[in-house]
Short mmCIF file of C-alpha atoms and ligand atoms in Angstrom, two decimals:
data_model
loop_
_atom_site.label_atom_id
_atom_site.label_comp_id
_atom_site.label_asym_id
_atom_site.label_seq_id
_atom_site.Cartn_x
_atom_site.Cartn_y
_atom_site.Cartn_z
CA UNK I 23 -10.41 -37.27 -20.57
CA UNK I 24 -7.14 -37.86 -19.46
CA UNK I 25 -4.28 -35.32 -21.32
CA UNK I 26 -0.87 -34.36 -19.76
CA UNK I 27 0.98 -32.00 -20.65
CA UNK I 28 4.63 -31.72 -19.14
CA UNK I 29 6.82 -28.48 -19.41
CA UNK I 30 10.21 -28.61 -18.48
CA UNK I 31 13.40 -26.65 -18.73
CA UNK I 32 15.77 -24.33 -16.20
CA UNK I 33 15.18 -22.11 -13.56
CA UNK I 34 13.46 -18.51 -15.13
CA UNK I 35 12.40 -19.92 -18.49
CA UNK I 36 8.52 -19.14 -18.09
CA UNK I 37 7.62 -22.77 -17.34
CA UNK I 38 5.00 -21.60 -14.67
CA UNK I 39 3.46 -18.73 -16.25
CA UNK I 40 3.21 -20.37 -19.44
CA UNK I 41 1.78 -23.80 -17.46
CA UNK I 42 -0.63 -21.60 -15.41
CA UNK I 43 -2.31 -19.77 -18.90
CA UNK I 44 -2.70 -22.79 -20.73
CA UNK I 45 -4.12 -24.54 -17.25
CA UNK I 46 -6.71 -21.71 -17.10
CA UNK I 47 -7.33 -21.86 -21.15
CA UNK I 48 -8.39 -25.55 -21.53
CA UNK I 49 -9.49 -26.24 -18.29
CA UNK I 50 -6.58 -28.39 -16.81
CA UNK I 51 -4.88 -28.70 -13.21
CA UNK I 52 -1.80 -27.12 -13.38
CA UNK I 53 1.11 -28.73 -10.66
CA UNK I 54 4.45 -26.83 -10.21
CA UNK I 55 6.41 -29.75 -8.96
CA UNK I 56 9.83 -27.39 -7.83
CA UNK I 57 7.39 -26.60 -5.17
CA UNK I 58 7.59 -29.97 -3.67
CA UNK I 59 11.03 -29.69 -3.84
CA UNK I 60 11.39 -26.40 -2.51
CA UNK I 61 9.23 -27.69 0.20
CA UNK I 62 11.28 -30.52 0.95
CA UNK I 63 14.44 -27.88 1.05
CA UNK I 64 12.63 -25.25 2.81
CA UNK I 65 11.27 -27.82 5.87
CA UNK I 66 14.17 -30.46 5.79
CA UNK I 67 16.67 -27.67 6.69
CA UNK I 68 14.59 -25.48 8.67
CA UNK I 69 13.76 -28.58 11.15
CA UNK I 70 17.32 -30.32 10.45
CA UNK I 71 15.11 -33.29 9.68
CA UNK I 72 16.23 -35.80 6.81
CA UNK I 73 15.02 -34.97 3.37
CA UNK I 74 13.34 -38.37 2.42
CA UNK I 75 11.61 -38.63 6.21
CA UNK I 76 10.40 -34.87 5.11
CA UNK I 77 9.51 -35.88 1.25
CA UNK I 78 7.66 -39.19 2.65
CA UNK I 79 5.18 -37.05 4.86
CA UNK I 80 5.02 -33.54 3.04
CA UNK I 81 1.62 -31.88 4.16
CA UNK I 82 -0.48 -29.28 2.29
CA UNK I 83 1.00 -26.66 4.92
CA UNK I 84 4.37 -27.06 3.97
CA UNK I 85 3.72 -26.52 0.47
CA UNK I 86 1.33 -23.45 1.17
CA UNK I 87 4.81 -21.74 3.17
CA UNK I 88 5.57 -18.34 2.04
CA UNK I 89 9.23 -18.74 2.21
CA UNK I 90 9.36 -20.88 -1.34
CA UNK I 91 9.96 -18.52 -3.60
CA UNK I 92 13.24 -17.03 -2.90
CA UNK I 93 16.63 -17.89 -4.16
CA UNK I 94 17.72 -19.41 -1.25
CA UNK I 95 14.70 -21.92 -1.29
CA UNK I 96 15.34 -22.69 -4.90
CA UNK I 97 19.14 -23.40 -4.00
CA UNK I 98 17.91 -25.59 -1.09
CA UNK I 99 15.58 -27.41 -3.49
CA UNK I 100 18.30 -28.71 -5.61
CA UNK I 101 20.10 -29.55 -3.09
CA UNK I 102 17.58 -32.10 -1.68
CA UNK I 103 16.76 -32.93 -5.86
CA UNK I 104 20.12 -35.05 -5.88
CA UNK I 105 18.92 -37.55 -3.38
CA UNK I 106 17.02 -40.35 -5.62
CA UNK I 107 15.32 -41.79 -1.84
CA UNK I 108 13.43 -37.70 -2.27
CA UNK I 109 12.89 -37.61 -6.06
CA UNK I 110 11.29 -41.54 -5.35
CA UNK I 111 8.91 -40.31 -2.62
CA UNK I 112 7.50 -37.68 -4.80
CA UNK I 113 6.91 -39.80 -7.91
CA UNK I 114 3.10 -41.06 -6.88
CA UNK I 115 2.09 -38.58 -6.11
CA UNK I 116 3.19 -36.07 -9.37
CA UNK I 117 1.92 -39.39 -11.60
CA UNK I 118 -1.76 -39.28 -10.13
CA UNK I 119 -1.94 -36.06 -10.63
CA UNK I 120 -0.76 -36.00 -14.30
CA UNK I 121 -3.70 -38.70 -15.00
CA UNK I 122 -6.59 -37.15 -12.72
CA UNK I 123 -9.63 -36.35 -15.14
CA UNK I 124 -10.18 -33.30 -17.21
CA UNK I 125 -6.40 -32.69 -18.31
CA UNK I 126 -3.25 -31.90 -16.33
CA UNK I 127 -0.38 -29.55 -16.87
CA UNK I 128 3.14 -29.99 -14.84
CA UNK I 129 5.95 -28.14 -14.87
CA UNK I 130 9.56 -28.95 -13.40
CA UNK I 131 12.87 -30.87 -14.94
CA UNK I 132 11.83 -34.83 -15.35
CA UNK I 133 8.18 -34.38 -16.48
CA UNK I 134 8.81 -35.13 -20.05
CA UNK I 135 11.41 -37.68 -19.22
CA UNK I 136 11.01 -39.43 -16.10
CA UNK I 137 7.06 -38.67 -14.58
CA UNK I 138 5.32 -38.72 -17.63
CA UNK I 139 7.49 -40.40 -20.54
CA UNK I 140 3.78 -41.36 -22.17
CA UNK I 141 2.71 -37.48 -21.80
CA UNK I 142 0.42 -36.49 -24.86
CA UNK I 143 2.10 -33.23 -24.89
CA UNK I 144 5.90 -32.32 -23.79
CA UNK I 145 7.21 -28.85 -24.26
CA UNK I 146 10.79 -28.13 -23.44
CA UNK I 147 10.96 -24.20 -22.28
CA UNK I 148 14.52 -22.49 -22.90
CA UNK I 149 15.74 -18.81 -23.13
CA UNK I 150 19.56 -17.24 -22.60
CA UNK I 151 20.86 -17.46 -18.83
CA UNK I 152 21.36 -13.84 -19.15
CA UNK I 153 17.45 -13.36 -19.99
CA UNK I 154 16.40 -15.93 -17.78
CA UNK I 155 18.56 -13.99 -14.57
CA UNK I 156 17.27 -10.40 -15.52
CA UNK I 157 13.79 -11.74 -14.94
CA UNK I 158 14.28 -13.64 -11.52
CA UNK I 159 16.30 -10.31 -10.88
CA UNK I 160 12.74 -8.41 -11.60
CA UNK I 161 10.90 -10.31 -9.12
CA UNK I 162 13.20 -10.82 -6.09
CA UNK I 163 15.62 -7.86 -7.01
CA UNK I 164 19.73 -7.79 -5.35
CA UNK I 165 22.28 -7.76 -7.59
CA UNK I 166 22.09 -9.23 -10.82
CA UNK I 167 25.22 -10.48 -11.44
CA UNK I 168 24.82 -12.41 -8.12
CA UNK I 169 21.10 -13.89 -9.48
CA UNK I 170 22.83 -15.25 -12.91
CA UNK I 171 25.59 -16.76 -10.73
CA UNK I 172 22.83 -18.19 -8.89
CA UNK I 173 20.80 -19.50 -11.74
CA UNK I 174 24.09 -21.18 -13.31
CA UNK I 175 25.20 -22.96 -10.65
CA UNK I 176 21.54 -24.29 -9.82
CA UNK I 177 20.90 -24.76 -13.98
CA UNK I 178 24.57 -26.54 -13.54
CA UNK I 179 23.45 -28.86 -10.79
CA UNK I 180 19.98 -30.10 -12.00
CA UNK I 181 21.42 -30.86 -16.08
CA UNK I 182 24.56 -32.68 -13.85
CA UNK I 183 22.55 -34.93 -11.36
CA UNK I 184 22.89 -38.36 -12.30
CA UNK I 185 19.21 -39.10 -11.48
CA UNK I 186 16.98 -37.40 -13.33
CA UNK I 187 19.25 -34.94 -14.82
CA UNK I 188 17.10 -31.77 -16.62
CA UNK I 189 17.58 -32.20 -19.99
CA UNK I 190 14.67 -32.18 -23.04
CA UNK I 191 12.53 -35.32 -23.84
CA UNK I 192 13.77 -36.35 -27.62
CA UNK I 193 9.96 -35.92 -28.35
CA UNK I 194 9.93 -32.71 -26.54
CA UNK I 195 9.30 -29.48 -28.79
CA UNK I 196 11.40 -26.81 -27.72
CA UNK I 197 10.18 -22.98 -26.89
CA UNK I 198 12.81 -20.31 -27.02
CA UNK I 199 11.15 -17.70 -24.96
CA UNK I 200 14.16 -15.14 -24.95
CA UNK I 201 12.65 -12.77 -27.24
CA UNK I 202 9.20 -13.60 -27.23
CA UNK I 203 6.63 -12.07 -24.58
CA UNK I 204 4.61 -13.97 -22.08
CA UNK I 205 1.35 -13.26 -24.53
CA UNK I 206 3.64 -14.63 -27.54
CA UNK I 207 4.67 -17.58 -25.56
CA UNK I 208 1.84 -18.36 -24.27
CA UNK I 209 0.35 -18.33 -27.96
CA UNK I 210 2.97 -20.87 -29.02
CA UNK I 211 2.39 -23.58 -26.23
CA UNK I 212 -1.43 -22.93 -26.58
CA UNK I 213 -1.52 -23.72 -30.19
CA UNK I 214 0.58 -26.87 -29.80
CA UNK I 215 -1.54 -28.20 -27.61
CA UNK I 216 -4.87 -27.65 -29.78
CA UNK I 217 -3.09 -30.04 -32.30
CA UNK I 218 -2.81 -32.65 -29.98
CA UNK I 219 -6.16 -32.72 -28.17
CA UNK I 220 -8.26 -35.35 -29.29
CA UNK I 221 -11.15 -34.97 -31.91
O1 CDP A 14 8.61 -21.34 -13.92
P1 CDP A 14 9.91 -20.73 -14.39
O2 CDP A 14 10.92 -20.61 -13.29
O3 CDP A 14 10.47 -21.39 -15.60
O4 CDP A 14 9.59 -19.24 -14.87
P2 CDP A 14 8.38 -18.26 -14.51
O5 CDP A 14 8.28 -18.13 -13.03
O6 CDP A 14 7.17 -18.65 -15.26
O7 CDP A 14 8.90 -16.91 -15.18
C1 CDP A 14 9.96 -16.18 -14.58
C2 CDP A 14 9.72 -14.70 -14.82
O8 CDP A 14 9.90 -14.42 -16.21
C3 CDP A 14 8.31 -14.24 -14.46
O9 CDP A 14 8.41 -13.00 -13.78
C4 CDP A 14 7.62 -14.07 -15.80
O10 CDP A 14 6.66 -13.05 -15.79
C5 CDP A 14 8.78 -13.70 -16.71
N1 CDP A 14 8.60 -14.09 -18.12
C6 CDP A 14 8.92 -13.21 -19.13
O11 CDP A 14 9.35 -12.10 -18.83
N2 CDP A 14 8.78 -13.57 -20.45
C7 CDP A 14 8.35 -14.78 -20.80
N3 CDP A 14 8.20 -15.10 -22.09
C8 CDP A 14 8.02 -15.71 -19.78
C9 CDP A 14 8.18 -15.33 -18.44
O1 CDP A 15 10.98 -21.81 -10.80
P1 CDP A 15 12.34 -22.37 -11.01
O2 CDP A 15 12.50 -22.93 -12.39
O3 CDP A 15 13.44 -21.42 -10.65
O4 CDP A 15 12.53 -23.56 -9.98
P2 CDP A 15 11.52 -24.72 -9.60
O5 CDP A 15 10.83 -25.24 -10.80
O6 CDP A 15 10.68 -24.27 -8.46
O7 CDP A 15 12.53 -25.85 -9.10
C1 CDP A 15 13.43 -25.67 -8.01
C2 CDP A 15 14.43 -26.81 -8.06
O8 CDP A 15 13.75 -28.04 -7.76
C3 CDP A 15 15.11 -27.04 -9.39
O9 CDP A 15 16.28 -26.26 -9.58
C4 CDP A 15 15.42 -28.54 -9.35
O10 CDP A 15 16.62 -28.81 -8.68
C5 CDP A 15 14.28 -29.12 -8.51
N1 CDP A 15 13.25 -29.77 -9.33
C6 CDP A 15 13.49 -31.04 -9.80
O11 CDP A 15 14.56 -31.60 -9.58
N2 CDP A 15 12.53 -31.72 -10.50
C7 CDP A 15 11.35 -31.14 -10.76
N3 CDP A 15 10.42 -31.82 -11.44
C8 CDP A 15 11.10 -29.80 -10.33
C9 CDP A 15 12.08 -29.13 -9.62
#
């Protein structure tokens, strides 16, 4: 069966833990694509190498780095996520994935729009800035005022890119997760999915 499901919206929404449960509930692969970006970030500026030479030959290794998480990699990801030579070297590969066998869920800014535009399923995650900063503030703590500036100017950059700006699919169903919990989130995406599956 081939099934994709893309989930996009800003930085802190619950894209990945939302992708990851309904991955593990129906069986798909689940692909975070901001890792390839952070990747591409992360290695192009640690080895002052080009970001579309890095993009073109990203290995397993530098996506396994433990250095993609922070702040600083996301802000270096969307940095490199401006340059349409990077965003083209990473299309194949995202797009194979999508249609491997046995269902596939991605998560970034251009699933719905741009990778998979013919995805059976597109969900469009949102919540407040102020929300979305208190809970990137939970995981890499600092100061919090200093996380939402963070988040805004990288939300800022990605909707204002002129390739592949983040903004919903118009057949994208939105998700509002700013008062719901991950279990009541995951609920929603989970049951929109069930009515799209085929008989
Ligand atoms: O992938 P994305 O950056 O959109 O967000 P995430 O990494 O899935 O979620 C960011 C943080 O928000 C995680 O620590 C989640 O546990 C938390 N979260 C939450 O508190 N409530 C939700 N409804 C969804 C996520
Ligand atoms: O987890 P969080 O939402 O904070 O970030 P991410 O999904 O890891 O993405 C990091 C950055 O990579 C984003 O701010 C975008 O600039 C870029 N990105 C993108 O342009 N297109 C994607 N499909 C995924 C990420």
């Amino acid at each position: 069966m081939i099934f994709t499901v893309a989930v996009d919206g800003p930085a802190a929404a619950g894209k990945g833990t939302i992708s990851r449960a309904v991955a593990t509930e129906f069986g798909f692969a689940h692909l975070d694509t901001g890792l390839l970006y952070r990747a591409v970030g992360v290695v192009s500026e640690l080895r002052g190498v080009d970001p579309v030479t890095v993009a073109r030959s990203l290995s397993p290794e530098d996506l396994a780095r433990d250095d993609l998480r922070s702040l600083a990699a996301g802000d270096a990801a969307s940095r490199v996520a401006v340059i349409s030579d990077v965003r083209a070297a990473l299309v194949d590969f995202q797009r194979s994935f999508a249609r491997r066998s046995g269902g596939a869920v991605l998560d970034g800014r251009d699933i719905g729009t741009v990778i998979c535009p013919q995805a059976e399923v597109k969900i469009f995650v949102t919540a407040s800035a102020e929300a979305r900063a208190h809970r990137r503030w939970r995981e890499v703590g600092g100061d919090e005022a200093q996380v939402l500036a963070e988040v805004r100017a990288r939300d800022d950059r990605d909707m204002n890119r002129a390739e592949a700006p983040l903004r919903p699919a118009a057949d994208a169903v939105r998700l509002d997760t700013t008062d719901l919990s991950i279990a009541e989130a995951v609920a929603r995406a989970s049951a929109l999915i069930r009515t799209c599956l085929p008989r």
